Amino acid sequence: MSAAAELPTKEAHILKGHEGAVLAARFNGDGNYALTCGKDRTIRLWNPHRGILIKTYKSHGREVRDVHVTSDNAKFCSCGGDRQVYYWDVSTGRVIRKFRGHDGEVNAVKFNDSSSVVVSAGFDRSLRVWDCRSHSVEPVQIIDTFLDTVMSVVLTKTEIIGGSVDGTVRTFDMRIGREISDNLGQPVNCISISNDGNCVLAGCLDSTLRLLDRTTGELLQVYKGHISKSFKTDCCLTNSDAHVIGGSEDGLVFFWDLVDAKVVSKFRAHDLVVTSVSYHPKEDCMLTSSVDGTVRVWKK
Amino acid sequence: MGSDEEDFVFHGTPIEREEEIASRKKKAVAGASGNLRTLPAWKQEVTDEEGRRRFHGAFTGGYSAGYYNTVGSKEGWAPQSFTSSRKNRAGARKQSISDFLDEDEKADMEGKSLSASSQFDTFGFTAAEHSRKQAEKEQHERPSAIPGPVPDELVAPVSESIGVKLLLKMGWRRGHSIKDVRASSDARREARKAFLAFSTDENTKETPDSLVSETEAETSLGPQFSEDIKISESTPVYVLNPKQDLHGLGYDPFKHAPEFREKKRSRLSANKEVGFRKPLSMKESLFGPKSGKIAPGFGIGALEELDVEDEDVYAGYDFDQTYVIEDEQPARPSNDNRLRLTSKKDDVLPGFGAAKNSDYSMERFNPPKIPKDFVARHKFSGPLEAETKPTVSAPPEVLPPADNNLKLLIEGFATFVSRCGKLYEDLSREKNQSNQLFDFLREGNGHDYYARKLWEEQQKRKDQSKLTLDVKLSPTVQKMTAETRGSLLGEKPLQRSLKETDTSASSGGSFQFPTNLSDTFTKSASSQEAADAVKPFKDDPAKQERFEQFLKEKYKGGLRTTDSNRVNSMSESARAQERLDFEAAAEAIEKGKAYKEVRRATEQPIDFLAGGLQFTSGGTEQINDTGVVDMKSSKTYPKREEFQWRPSPLLCKRFDLPDPFMGKLPPAPRARNKMDSLIFLPDTVKATRQVSESQEPKKETSIEEPEVEVEVENVERPVDLYKAIFSDDSEDDEDQPINGKIQEGQEKKNEAAATTLNRLIAGDFLESLGKELGFEVPSDVPYQEGIKPMEEERKSRSKPEDSSDKRLDRSGLKEKVEEKTSSLTLGSEEEKSRKKREKSPRKRSGGNDLSSGESSGDERRRKRSNKKDRHRYKDSESDSSSDYHNRDKEGSRSRRKRREEKRSSHKKHSKHHRTKKSSSSRYSSDEEQKESRREKKRRRD
């Protein structure tokens, strides 16, 4: 249990403010702040380390499903049930741009490294790339090779990776113009990339997390024990890539060892479904959000 | 009070009440406008004559201006004329300016309305009006003896036009003609002359008829003057001279040189005397009609005094014609034409004489004599008629040989020979001299049976051909399926769900091919279905159609389509090649195992036409099919597939990445069906086809072909060419894979060029053979082992080549051709050797590779790219159009694809030796790059 001791299992703060389910909680680039969004159609900016609500952003017409901050903390984007991707200014709280085009709910958004584009994953089976630099509100690219809802999107410097309910994790490599599709056979709920960029962790709806080698498409490890069958629950890796974290629908949070897939630790984080887990980029700190409307900050 | 005040003495200044002062001041200001000027500008006021303040400050206007400064009414700008257009349409009233003017402004406007002043009122209309009004007014003022308004006639216009005034000043009197004045007044002779010139100049431009009379009248001025007077008796002479020259209005070419006017006039009259015939001048004599006007542009100043005696100096230049570039009379051009025509009549340029004796004499060739028995219709001395004749007598029926295999072979061969002709038999006899299996060709075992079978087949064919020829129906019509009808109507055949069950039906017997030929109606149904479902040439409907036709006949034993298809533009050899391919493909289709590979081999370009839809549509379909199966076992997950994906250029820009597709064709919209993909065939490719086809007639010069190909290459892919030339200079990390790829492409290109050569030679032979046979069939024994169709094709192609060497001793020719082409294709020697190296392993693996279908992806991929190269180069060698693909496909798209294939193979290569951690070096396996670069450099040197 020495490994478990290093894990952030102690509750440091409860961030209360959201009315209704919190659907996503995300650290910013340096981990000093956190953005959460939820069914109350708001996005909230917190200082998770002090447990303070800094700002509330309201403009979405429906629930907000995902949010992501640029690396320079100046802008963030959000998406949700209103089929739009919002591009916000952090300090003024104004919406700079609204990207319309998705024909359904938008499940996930991500900035690229240089924050020049937003990639959104939608219920309309497409990934759309939106340009933040120009004034065009048309998507730069529409990737619609998915056969079902795209649940999650991750960007690297050169690739766009999307996970879809059709059971595939598709990597779109811009350098070589290839689409690499890894079919997992199970609906992919959430994908997250390891910090060394070699692996993709895919949370599938058969209550399994799968770790894939990105270069070969090999299945490296399978992580089981939690429940993930009907909710969009997040999974992630710790900043050291030592552990895999997954939220469970029964309110537990699981820690697996990356290599031997043992459950290192599990604890009740929330009363209800854990919708999102986010790990601090440097410290041992974790955010969990839940349908119960709270966001909890976990530390060692 | 005034007097009283004088008595008082005042001390000091009286205190005045302020109001009084203010009012007085105001008054003073209002009264003495002169004082106003002393005031500062901002205090001055502008008033109208009624003392109203005219200008108000922008913000005080509303207060002090009232509506005096506006429209003049409380309602302001409410349009007076507003009427509901619904009720009262016609009553739309037009507002005039007077509606918006003040009274004083109206007064100003009075009399300023636009009208001709009396001074210029030539015709006196306004004056008349005016005078009538005046009269009316006067009548009102002082009633005259005659009551009522004065009749218009009585009130005549008083004023005269300025023209009349001028005339009067010039000495003209009313009631006289203008010419009259000229005649009478000697004192103004010069003025008269000018005037006259003026008028005559205008007269010359009249119609020829009037011209005659006028000019004559003018030239002979003196004697005819009295006539003139009579003519122009009445004063107002309306000169009707329509403008007929091309000068600007009012431009007088003779303004400063009235002498020339005279000259011209005289010439004109002279012309007329000759009857519109111009006097002979240099114009016509030497320089042609136009040059005359250009030449005298210089030195005209010296010719101001051009007289009759001067003319010869300039060799009769028609100067007054040319002095001013002016168009002549309208009658002239036709004249000129006529002149030109007449001068041309004896085929001698003006100024030249016809030679007495000429060296040149037209050689005449008589048309070739048509032989008397010539029928003006081409009949192919096809194998059909030729072969059927000698075997009139039916050989006796013989029992089939005991060996079933042999029997089948014999039957199949008989069908073949009957269809292809005797030549085929000879050919294969020669070829299979040592082959025991073909003993029946040489009086061996089963020869009798063979003879009998052959005869039967020939009889059958004869009957069929007769039948079809009589009815004049193409065999397609024999059994009209929906498919064929659709293709006849130009419809797009529906893409069937490619179920493997279809092929499994046909794949029952592995040795089905020759055996089933005889029974036309029993078994052919299933195999035909299979053929319908499996479309190895689905990217080219025409070819697919031919292929289907081929299959149909193959299984039906009907008349060859070649007879009906001859019409189309394919050359004999091309058709022979195609036939080869068809055979191979059909064989492959029959073999269920081979099916996949054929499709893969043939369909890759389609994906590209589909615009990056998926990596291999056929392949993925299959994989998906199997995937469904695998889903149950779920052991194979995760499964990796790769597709082409084209990031938009902007996306690449935003990610700071070079566009991998830079310079490539823009992505075609995703093709929903095959039709779409067809539509997006680039035109250039079609053009290529035409080019290559047009090359076909002069096939003997087969050396040309590579050149043609190269040229086409350049046209289609300039960017890649540039890359190939320049790219090794750029050392960017991102570029390196591309370089390597290009490098590899170069290799492939050369290799393919070498292959092309071989094929050309083979094709050369095939052409000659094909002319005799009508087509070519694989000369090998029907494929027993699961050889890859491409392999077969290759083999079969090389075999005729061999036989050609034997028979025709063409090896010398071959060498020659090779030599020539080696100089053309760069480094072909080297490439050839490489090709050989590469070829041999492929051949080795060919047999089991296909059947297993599970060779390493690496291998397969390489093979595929090789194949692709071949396809591409086949395009160039127009004689060998036969392929699984048609040529259209071989556009840049397929090329692009090939690139990627190569790249992917590249990648795969490296991937195999990669550990998980080394993924960063995924795209640039350094050794390969270095190697390729080195090689490229070598080649360049």
mmCIF file of N, CA and C in Angstrom, chain B residues 22 98 116 235 389 444 635 644 739 765 794 854:
data_model
loop_
_atom_site.group_PDB
_atom_site.id
_atom_site.type_symbol
_atom_site.label_atom_id
_atom_site.label_comp_id
_atom_site.label_asym_id
_atom_site.label_seq_id
_atom_site.Cartn_x
_atom_site.Cartn_y
_atom_site.Cartn_z
ATOM 1 N N ALA B 22 -31.175 98.567 -25.402
ATOM 2 C CA ALA B 22 -31.172 97.269 -26.114
ATOM 3 C C ALA B 22 -32.034 97.321 -27.361
ATOM 4 N N SER B 98 -41.098 73.873 -58.039
ATOM 5 C CA SER B 98 -41.792 75.040 -57.495
ATOM 6 C C SER B 98 -42.535 74.702 -56.215
ATOM 7 N N ALA B 116 -35.018 79.186 -75.705
ATOM 8 C CA ALA B 116 -34.130 79.839 -76.659
ATOM 9 C C ALA B 116 -34.369 81.336 -76.627
ATOM 10 N N THR B 235 -35.162 81.289 -100.748
ATOM 11 C CA THR B 235 -34.157 81.652 -99.755
ATOM 12 C C THR B 235 -33.712 80.505 -98.845
ATOM 13 N N LYS B 389 -13.438 -24.076 -92.409
ATOM 14 C CA LYS B 389 -13.487 -24.653 -93.741
ATOM 15 C C LYS B 389 -12.729 -25.976 -93.866
ATOM 16 N N GLY B 444 -0.952 -37.963 -80.341
ATOM 17 C CA GLY B 444 -0.712 -38.819 -79.192
ATOM 18 C C GLY B 444 -2.016 -39.314 -78.611
ATOM 19 N N LYS B 635 -11.504 -11.886 -29.843
ATOM 20 C CA LYS B 635 -10.116 -12.079 -29.420
ATOM 21 C C LYS B 635 -9.202 -11.167 -30.223
ATOM 22 N N GLN B 644 -6.618 6.273 -45.725
ATOM 23 C CA GLN B 644 -6.100 7.574 -46.116
ATOM 24 C C GLN B 644 -6.968 8.650 -45.506
ATOM 25 N N ASN B 739 11.041 12.735 -49.291
ATOM 26 C CA ASN B 739 12.150 12.526 -50.209
ATOM 27 C C ASN B 739 12.345 11.059 -50.472
ATOM 28 N N PHE B 765 4.936 -8.378 -80.480
ATOM 29 C CA PHE B 765 4.606 -9.676 -81.014
ATOM 30 C C PHE B 765 3.101 -9.909 -80.949
ATOM 31 N N ARG B 794 1.820 -12.019 -66.504
ATOM 32 C CA ARG B 794 3.203 -11.765 -66.852
ATOM 33 C C ARG B 794 3.780 -12.950 -67.595
ATOM 34 N N GLU B 854 -2.495 -14.611 -46.356
ATOM 35 C CA GLU B 854 -2.058 -14.089 -45.069
ATOM 36 C C GLU B 854 -0.568 -13.856 -45.072
#
